[in-house]
C-alpha positions as a LaTeX table, in Angstrom:
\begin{tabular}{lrrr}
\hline
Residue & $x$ (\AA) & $y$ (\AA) & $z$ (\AA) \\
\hline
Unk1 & 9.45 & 24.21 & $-9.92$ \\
Unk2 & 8.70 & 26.36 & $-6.91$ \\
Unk3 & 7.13 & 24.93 & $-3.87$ \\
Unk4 & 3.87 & 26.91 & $-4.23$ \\
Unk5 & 1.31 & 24.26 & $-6.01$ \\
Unk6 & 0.21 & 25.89 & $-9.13$ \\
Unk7 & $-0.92$ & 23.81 & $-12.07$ \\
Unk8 & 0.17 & 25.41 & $-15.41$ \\
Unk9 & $-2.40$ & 28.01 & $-15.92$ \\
Unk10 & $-4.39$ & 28.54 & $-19.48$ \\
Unk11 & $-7.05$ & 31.09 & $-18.50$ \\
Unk12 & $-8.83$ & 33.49 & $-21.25$ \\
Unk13 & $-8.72$ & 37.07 & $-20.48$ \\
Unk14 & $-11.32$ & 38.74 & $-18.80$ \\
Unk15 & $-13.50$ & 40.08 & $-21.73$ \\
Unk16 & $-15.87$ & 37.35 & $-22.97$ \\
Unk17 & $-16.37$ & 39.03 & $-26.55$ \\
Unk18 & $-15.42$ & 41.66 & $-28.66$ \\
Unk19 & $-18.12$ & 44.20 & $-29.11$ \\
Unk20 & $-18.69$ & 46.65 & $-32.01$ \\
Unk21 & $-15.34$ & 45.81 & $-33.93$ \\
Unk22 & $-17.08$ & 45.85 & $-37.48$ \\
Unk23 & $-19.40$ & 47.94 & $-38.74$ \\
Unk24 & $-21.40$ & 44.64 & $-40.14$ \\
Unk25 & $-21.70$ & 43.03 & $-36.19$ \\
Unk26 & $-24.99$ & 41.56 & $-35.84$ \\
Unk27 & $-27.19$ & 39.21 & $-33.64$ \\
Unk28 & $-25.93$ & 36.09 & $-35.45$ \\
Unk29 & $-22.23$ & 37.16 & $-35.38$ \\
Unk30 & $-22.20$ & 38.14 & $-31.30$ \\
Unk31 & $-23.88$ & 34.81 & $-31.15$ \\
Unk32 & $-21.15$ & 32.48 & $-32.93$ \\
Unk33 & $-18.21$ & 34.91 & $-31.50$ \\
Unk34 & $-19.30$ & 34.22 & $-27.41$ \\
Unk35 & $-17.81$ & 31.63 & $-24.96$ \\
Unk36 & $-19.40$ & 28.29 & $-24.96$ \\
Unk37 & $-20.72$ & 26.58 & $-21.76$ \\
Unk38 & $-20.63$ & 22.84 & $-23.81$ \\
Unk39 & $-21.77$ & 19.77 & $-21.64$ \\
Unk40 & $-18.04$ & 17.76 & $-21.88$ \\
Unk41 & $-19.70$ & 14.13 & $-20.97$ \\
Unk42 & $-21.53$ & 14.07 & $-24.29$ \\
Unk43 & $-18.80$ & 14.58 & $-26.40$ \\
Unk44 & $-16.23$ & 13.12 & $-24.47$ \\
Unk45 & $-16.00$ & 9.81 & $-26.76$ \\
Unk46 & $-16.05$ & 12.27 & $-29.62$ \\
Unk47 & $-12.68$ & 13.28 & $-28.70$ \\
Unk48 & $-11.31$ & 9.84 & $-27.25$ \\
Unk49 & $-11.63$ & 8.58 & $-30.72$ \\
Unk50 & $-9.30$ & 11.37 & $-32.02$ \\
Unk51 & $-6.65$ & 10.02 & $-29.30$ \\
Unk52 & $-7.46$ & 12.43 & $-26.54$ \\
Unk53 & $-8.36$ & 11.77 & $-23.30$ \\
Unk54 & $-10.37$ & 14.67 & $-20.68$ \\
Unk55 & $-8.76$ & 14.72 & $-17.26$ \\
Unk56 & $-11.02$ & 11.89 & $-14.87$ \\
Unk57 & $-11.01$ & 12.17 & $-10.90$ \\
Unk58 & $-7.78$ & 9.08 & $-11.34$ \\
Unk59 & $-6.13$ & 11.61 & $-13.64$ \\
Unk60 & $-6.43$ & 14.46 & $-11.30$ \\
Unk61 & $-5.05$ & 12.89 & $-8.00$ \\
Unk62 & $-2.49$ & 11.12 & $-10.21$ \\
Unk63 & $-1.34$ & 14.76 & $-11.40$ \\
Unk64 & $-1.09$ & 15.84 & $-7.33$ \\
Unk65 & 0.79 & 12.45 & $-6.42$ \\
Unk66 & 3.27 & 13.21 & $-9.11$ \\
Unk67 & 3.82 & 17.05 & $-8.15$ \\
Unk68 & 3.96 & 16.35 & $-4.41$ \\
Unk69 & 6.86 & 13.21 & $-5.08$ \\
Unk70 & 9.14 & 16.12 & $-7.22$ \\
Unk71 & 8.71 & 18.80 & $-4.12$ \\
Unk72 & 9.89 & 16.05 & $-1.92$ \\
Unk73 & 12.78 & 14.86 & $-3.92$ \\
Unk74 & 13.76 & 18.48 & $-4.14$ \\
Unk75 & 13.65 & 18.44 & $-0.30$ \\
Unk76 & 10.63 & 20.62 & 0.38 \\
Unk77 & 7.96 & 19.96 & 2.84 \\
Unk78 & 4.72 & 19.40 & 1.83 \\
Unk79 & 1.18 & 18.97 & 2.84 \\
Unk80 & $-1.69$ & 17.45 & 0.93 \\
Unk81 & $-4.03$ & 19.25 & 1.63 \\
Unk82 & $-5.06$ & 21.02 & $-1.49$ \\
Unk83 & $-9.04$ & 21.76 & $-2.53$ \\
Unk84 & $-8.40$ & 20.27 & $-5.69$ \\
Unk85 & $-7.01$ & 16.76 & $-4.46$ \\
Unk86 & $-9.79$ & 16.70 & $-1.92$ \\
Unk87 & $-12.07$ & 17.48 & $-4.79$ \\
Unk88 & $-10.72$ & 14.82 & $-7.37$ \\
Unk89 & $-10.58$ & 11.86 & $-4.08$ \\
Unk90 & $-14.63$ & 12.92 & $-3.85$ \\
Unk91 & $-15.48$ & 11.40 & $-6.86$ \\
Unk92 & $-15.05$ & 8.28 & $-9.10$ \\
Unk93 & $-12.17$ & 7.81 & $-10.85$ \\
Unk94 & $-13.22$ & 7.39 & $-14.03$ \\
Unk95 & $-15.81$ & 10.51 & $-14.08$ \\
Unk96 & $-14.62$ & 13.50 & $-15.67$ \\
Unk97 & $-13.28$ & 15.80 & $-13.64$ \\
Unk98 & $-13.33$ & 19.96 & $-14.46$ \\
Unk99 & $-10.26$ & 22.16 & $-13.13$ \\
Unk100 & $-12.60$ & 24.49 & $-11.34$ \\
Unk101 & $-9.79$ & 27.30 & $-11.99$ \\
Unk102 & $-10.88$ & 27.45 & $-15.95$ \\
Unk103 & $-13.84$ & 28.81 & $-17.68$ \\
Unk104 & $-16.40$ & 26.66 & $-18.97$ \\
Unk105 & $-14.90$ & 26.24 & $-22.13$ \\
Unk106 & $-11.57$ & 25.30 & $-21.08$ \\
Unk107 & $-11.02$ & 21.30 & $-20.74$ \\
Unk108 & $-7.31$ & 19.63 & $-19.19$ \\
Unk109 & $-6.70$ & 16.37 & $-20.88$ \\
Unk110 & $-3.89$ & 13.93 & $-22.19$ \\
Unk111 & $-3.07$ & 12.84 & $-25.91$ \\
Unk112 & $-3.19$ & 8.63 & $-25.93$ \\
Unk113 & $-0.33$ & 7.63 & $-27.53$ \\
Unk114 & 2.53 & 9.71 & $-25.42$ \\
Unk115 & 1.07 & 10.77 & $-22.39$ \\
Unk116 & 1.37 & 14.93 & $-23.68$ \\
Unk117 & $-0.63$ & 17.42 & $-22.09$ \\
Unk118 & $-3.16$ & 19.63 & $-23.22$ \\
Unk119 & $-5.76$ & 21.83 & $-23.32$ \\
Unk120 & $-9.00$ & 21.85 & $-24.96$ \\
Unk121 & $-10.92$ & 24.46 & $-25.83$ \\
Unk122 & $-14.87$ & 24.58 & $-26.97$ \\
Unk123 & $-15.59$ & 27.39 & $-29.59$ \\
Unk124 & $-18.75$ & 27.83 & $-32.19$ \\
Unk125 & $-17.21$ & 26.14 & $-35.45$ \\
Unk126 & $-18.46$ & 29.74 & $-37.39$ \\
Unk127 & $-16.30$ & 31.37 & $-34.47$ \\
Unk128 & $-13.71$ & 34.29 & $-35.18$ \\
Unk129 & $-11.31$ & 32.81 & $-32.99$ \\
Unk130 & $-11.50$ & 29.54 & $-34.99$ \\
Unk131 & $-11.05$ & 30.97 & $-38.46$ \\
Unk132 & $-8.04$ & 33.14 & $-37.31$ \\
Unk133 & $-6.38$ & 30.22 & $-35.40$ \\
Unk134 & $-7.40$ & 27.45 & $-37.81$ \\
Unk135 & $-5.39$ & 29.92 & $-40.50$ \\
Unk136 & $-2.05$ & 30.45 & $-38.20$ \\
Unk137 & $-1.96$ & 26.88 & $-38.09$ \\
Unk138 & $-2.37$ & 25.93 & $-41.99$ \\
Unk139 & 0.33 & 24.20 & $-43.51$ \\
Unk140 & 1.69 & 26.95 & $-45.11$ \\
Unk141 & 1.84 & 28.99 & $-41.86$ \\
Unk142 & 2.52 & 26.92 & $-38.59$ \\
Unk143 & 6.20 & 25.63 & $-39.72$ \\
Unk144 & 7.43 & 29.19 & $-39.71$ \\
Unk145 & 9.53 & 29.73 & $-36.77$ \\
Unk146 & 8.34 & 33.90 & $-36.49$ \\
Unk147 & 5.04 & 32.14 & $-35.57$ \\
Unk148 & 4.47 & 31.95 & $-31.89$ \\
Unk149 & 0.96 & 30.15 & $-32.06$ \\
Unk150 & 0.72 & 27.61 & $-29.38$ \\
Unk151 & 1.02 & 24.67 & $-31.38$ \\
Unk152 & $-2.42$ & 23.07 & $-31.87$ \\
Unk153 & $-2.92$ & 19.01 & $-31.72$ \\
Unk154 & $-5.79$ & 18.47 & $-33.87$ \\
Unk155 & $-9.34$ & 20.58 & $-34.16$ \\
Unk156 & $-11.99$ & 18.18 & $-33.37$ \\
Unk157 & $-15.29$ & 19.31 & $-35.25$ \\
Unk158 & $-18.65$ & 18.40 & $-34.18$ \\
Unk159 & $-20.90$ & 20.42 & $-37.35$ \\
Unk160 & $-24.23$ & 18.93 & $-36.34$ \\
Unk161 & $-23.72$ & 20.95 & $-33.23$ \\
Unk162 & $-21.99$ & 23.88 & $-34.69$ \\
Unk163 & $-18.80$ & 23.54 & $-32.07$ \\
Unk164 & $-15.21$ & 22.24 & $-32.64$ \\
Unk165 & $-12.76$ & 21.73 & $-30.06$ \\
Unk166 & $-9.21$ & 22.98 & $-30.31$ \\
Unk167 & $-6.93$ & 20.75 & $-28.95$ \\
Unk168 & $-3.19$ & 22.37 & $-28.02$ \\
Unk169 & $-0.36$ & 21.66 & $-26.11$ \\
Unk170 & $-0.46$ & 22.54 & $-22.24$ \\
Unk171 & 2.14 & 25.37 & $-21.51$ \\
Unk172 & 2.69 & 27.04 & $-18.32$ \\
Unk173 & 1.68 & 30.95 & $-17.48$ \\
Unk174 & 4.96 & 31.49 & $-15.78$ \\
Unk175 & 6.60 & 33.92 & $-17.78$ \\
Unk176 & 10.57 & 32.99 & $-16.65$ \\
Unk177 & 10.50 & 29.34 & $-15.58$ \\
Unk178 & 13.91 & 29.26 & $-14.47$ \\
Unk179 & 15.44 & 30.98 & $-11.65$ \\
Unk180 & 18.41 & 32.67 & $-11.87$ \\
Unk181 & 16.83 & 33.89 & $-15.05$ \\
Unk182 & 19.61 & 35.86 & $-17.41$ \\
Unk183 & 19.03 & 39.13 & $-18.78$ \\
Unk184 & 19.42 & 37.45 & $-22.32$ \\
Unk185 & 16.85 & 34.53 & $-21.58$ \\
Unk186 & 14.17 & 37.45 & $-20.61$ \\
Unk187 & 15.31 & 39.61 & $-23.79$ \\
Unk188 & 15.00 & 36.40 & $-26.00$ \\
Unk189 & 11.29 & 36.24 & $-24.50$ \\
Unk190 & 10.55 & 39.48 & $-25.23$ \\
Unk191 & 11.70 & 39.28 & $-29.58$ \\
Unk192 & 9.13 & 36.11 & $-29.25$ \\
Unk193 & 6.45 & 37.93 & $-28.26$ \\
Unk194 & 7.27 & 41.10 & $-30.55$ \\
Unk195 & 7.92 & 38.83 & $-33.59$ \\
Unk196 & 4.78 & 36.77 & $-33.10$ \\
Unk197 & 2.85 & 39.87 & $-33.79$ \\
Unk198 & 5.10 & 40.79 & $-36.58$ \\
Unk199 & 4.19 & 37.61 & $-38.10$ \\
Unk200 & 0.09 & 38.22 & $-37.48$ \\
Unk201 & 0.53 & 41.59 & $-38.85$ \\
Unk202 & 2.23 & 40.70 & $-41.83$ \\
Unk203 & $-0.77$ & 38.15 & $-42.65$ \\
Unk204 & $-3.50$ & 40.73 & $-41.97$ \\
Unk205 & $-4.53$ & 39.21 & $-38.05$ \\
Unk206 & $-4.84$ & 41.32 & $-35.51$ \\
Unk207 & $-4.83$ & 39.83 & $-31.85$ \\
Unk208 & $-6.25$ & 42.65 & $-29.69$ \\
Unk209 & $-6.18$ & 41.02 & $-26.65$ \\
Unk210 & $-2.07$ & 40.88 & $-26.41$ \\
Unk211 & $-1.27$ & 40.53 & $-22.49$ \\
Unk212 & 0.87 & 39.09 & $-20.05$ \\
Unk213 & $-1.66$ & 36.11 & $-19.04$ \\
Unk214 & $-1.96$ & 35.36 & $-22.78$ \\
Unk215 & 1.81 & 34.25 & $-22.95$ \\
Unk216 & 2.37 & 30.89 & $-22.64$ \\
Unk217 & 5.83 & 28.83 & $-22.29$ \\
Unk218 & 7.28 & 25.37 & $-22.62$ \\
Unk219 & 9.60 & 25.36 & $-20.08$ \\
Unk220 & 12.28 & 25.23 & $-23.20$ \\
Unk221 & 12.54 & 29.01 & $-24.23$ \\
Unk222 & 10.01 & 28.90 & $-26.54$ \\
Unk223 & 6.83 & 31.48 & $-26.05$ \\
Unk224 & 3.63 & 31.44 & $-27.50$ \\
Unk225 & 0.26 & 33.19 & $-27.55$ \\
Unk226 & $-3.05$ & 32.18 & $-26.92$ \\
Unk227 & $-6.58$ & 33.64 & $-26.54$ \\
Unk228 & $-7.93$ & 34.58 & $-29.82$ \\
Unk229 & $-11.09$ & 35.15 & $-28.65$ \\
Unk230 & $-11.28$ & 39.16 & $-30.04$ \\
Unk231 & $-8.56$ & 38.35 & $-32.84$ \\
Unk232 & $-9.90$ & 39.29 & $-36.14$ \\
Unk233 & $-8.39$ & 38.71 & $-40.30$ \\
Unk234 & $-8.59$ & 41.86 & $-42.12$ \\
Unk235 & $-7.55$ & 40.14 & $-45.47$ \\
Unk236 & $-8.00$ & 42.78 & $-48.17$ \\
Unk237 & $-8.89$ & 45.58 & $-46.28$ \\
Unk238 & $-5.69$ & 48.41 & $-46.43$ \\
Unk239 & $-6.29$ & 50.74 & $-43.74$ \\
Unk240 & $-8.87$ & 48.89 & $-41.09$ \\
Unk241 & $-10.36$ & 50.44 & $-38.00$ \\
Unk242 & $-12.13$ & 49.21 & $-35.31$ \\
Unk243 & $-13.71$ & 50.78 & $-32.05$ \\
Unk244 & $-15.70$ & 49.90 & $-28.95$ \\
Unk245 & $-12.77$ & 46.80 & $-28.61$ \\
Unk246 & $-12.58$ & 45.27 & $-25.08$ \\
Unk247 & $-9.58$ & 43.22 & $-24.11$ \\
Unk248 & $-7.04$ & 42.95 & $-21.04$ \\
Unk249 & $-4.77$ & 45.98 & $-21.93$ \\
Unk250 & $-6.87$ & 48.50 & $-24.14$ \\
Unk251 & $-5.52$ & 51.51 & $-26.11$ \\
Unk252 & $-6.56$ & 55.05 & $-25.19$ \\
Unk253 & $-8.20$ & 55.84 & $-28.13$ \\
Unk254 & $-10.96$ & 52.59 & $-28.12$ \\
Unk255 & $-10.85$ & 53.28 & $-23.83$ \\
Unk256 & $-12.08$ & 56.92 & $-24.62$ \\
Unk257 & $-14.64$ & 55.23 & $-27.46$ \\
Unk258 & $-13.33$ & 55.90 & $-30.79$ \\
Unk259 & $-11.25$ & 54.78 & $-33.70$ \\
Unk260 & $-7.96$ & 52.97 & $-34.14$ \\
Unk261 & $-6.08$ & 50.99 & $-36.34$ \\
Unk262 & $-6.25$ & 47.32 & $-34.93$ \\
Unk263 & $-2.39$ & 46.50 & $-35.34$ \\
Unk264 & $-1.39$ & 50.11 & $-33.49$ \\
Unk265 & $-3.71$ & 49.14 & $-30.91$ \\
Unk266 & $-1.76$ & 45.05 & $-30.89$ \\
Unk267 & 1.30 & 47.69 & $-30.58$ \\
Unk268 & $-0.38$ & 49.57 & $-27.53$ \\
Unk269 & $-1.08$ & 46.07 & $-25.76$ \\
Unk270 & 2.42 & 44.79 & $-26.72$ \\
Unk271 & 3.69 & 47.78 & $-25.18$ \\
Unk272 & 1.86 & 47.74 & $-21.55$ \\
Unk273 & 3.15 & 43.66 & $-21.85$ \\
Unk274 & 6.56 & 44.43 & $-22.41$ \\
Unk275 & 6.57 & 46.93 & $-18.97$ \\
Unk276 & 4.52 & 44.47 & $-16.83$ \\
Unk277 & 7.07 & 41.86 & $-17.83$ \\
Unk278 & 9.81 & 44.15 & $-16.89$ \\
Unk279 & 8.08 & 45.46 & $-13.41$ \\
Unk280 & 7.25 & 41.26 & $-12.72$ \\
Unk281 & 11.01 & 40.56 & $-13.60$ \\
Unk282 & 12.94 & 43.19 & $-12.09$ \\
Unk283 & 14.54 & 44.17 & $-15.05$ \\
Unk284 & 14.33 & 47.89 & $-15.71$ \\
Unk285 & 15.71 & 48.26 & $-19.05$ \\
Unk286 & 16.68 & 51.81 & $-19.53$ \\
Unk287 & 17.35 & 51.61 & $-22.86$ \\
Unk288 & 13.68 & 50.37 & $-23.70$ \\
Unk289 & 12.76 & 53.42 & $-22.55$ \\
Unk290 & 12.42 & 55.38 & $-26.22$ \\
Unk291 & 10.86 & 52.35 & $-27.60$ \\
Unk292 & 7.76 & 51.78 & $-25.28$ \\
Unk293 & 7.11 & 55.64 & $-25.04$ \\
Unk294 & 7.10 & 55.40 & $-28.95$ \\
Unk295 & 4.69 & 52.14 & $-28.48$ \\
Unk296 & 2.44 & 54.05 & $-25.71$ \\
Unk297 & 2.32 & 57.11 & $-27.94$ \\
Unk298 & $-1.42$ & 58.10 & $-27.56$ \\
Unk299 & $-1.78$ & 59.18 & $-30.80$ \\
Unk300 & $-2.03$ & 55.55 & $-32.34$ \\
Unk301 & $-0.81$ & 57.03 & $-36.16$ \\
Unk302 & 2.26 & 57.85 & $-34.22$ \\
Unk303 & 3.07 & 54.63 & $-33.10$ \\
Unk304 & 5.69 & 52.59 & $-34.85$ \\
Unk305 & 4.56 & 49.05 & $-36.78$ \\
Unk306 & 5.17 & 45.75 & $-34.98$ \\
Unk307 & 7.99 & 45.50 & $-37.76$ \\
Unk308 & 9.39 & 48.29 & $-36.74$ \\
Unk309 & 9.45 & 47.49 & $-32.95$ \\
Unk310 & 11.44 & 44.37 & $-33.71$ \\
Unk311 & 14.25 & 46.31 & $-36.01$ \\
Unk312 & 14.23 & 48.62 & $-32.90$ \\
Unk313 & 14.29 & 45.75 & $-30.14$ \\
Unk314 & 16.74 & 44.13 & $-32.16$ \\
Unk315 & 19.52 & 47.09 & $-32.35$ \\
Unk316 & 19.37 & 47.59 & $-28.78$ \\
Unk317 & 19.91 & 44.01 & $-27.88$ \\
Unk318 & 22.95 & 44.68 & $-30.19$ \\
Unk319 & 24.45 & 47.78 & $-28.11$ \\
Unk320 & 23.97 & 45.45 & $-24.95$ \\
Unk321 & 26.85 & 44.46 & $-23.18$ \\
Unk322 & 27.69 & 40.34 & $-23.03$ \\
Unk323 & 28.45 & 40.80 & $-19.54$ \\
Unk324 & 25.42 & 42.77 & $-18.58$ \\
Unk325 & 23.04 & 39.73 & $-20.75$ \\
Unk326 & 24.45 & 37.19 & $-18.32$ \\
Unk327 & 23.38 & 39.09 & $-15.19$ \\
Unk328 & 20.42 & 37.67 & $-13.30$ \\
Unk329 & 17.42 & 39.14 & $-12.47$ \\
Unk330 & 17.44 & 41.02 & $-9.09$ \\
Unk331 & 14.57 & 39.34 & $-8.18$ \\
Unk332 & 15.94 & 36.43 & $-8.56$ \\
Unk333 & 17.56 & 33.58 & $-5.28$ \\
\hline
\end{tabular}
């Protein structure tokens, strides 16, 4: 962990809805589809008795005690002087107390029995982002190791009050944990992210809000995506189009306010990810080159299928030298 105090991070994007993706948008659907401001004290025994607790002031300054003691054993220097100690010491300790870094909707807590992380999140139970993540995590889906969903605890549903929380594991924002960080180790994150959206493709979901602060890791290699705020299931449907989307990293074609095809526009975003991670890294792969001019093609009916970025991704990794996958990143100590 690096010296600089930075609790793992599981901010939404920017955009707080997506507008005019369906020609049958309405009132009622903008309604059940935008971010909730819920009051967390009234349902906070709601979720207790489904073995979660929400972070309390005790929780919060515990958190800082136990970051500080790992700098120190590491032999770094530090002071305790942070806003959000001084903000969980002004209250009691067993009050709730909100990360003031997350939206309203956005909850730190702990699962009872093992002490586990996580992060809960407040959505309208009739809520796109609930059906499409409630689906990725159906038996039949979740055990599938192309899906990169972050794994969800439990969805805690309140229907008298038309919200249910999602409850999932706290991962961190930092896209390479470790430093050195290996060529291969930042090419392995990369197939994750490409064969998550493989895998929503392949079962009709579209994420269209793919970006670098929507990639999430365990500190163990494994990636996953979050954020399905403006992700929509276009089961039966062969040839969808949306327009007017808004997200983090938009296609030319819905920034210029017309058509596309929702997974060429996931292949746009994936695209603009994929050089951001490489700019943030250090690691200028020339021979991703073809590939992401192919994926930033903007004409979005010439732009390859998420399937066929992978078969791509995956035959250059091939051609890569062993030697060159064990180099470290040159931004790295």
């Amino acid at each position: 962990m690096s010296p600089g105090l930075r609790r793992p991070s599981f901010s939404d994007s920017d955009s707080d809805r997506l507008s005019d993706c369906s020609s049958t948008s309405s009132c009622d659907e903008e309604e059940v589809n935008c971010r909730m401001s819920p009051n967390w004290c009234a349902y906070r025994h709601v979720i207790e008795r489904r073995g979660f607790r929400l972070d309390t002031h005790r929780d919060v300054k515990q958190w800082y005690q136990h970051y500080w003691e790992s700098l120190i054993a590491q032999g770094y220097t530090v002071t305790r002087d942070s806003p959000g100690y001084a903000r969980a010491c002004s209250g009691n300790d067993d009050e709730l107390c909100k990360d003031a870094g997350l939206p309203e909707n956005l909850f730190r807590g702990t699962r009872c029995r093992d002490g586990t992380k996580v992060v809960i999140k407040a959505v309208h139970i009739r809520s796109r982002e609930y059906d499409v993540v409630r689906y990725l995590s159906s038996p039949a889906l979740r055990n599938d190791p192309r899906n990169h969903l972050i794994p969800i605890q439990d969805f805690v549903e309140v229907p008298r009050e038309n919200i249910v929380f999602i409850v999932m594991e706290e991962w961190s924002s930092q896209l390479i944990p470790e430093t050195p960080c290996t060529l291969r180790l930042f090419l392995g994150a990369l197939r994750q992210c490409i064969e998550h959206a493989v895998f929503m493709h392949m079962h009709h979901v579209a994420h269209l809000d793919i970006s670098i602060r929507n990639l999430l890791t365990d500190y163990r290699h494994q990636y996953a995506y979050i954020d399905f705020e403006l992700a929509r299931r276009f089961d039966g449907v062969h040839h969808p189009r949306i327009h007017g989307c808004r997200g983090t990293e938009v296609a030319p074609e819905l920034e210029q306010g017309g058509v596309s095809d929702p997974y060429k526009a996931d292949v746009w975003a994936l695209g603009k990810l994929i050089k951001r991670a490489c700019s943030l890294t250090g690691y200028h792969v020339a021979e991703l080159s073809g590939l992401l001019g192919a994926m930033l093609n903007p004409n979005f009916e010439q732009r390859p299928t998420a399937a066929m970025v992978l078969k791509s991704f995956d035959t250059i990794m091939a051609y890569i030298e062993e030697s060159r996958l064990q180099m470290c990143s040159p931004l790295g100590p």
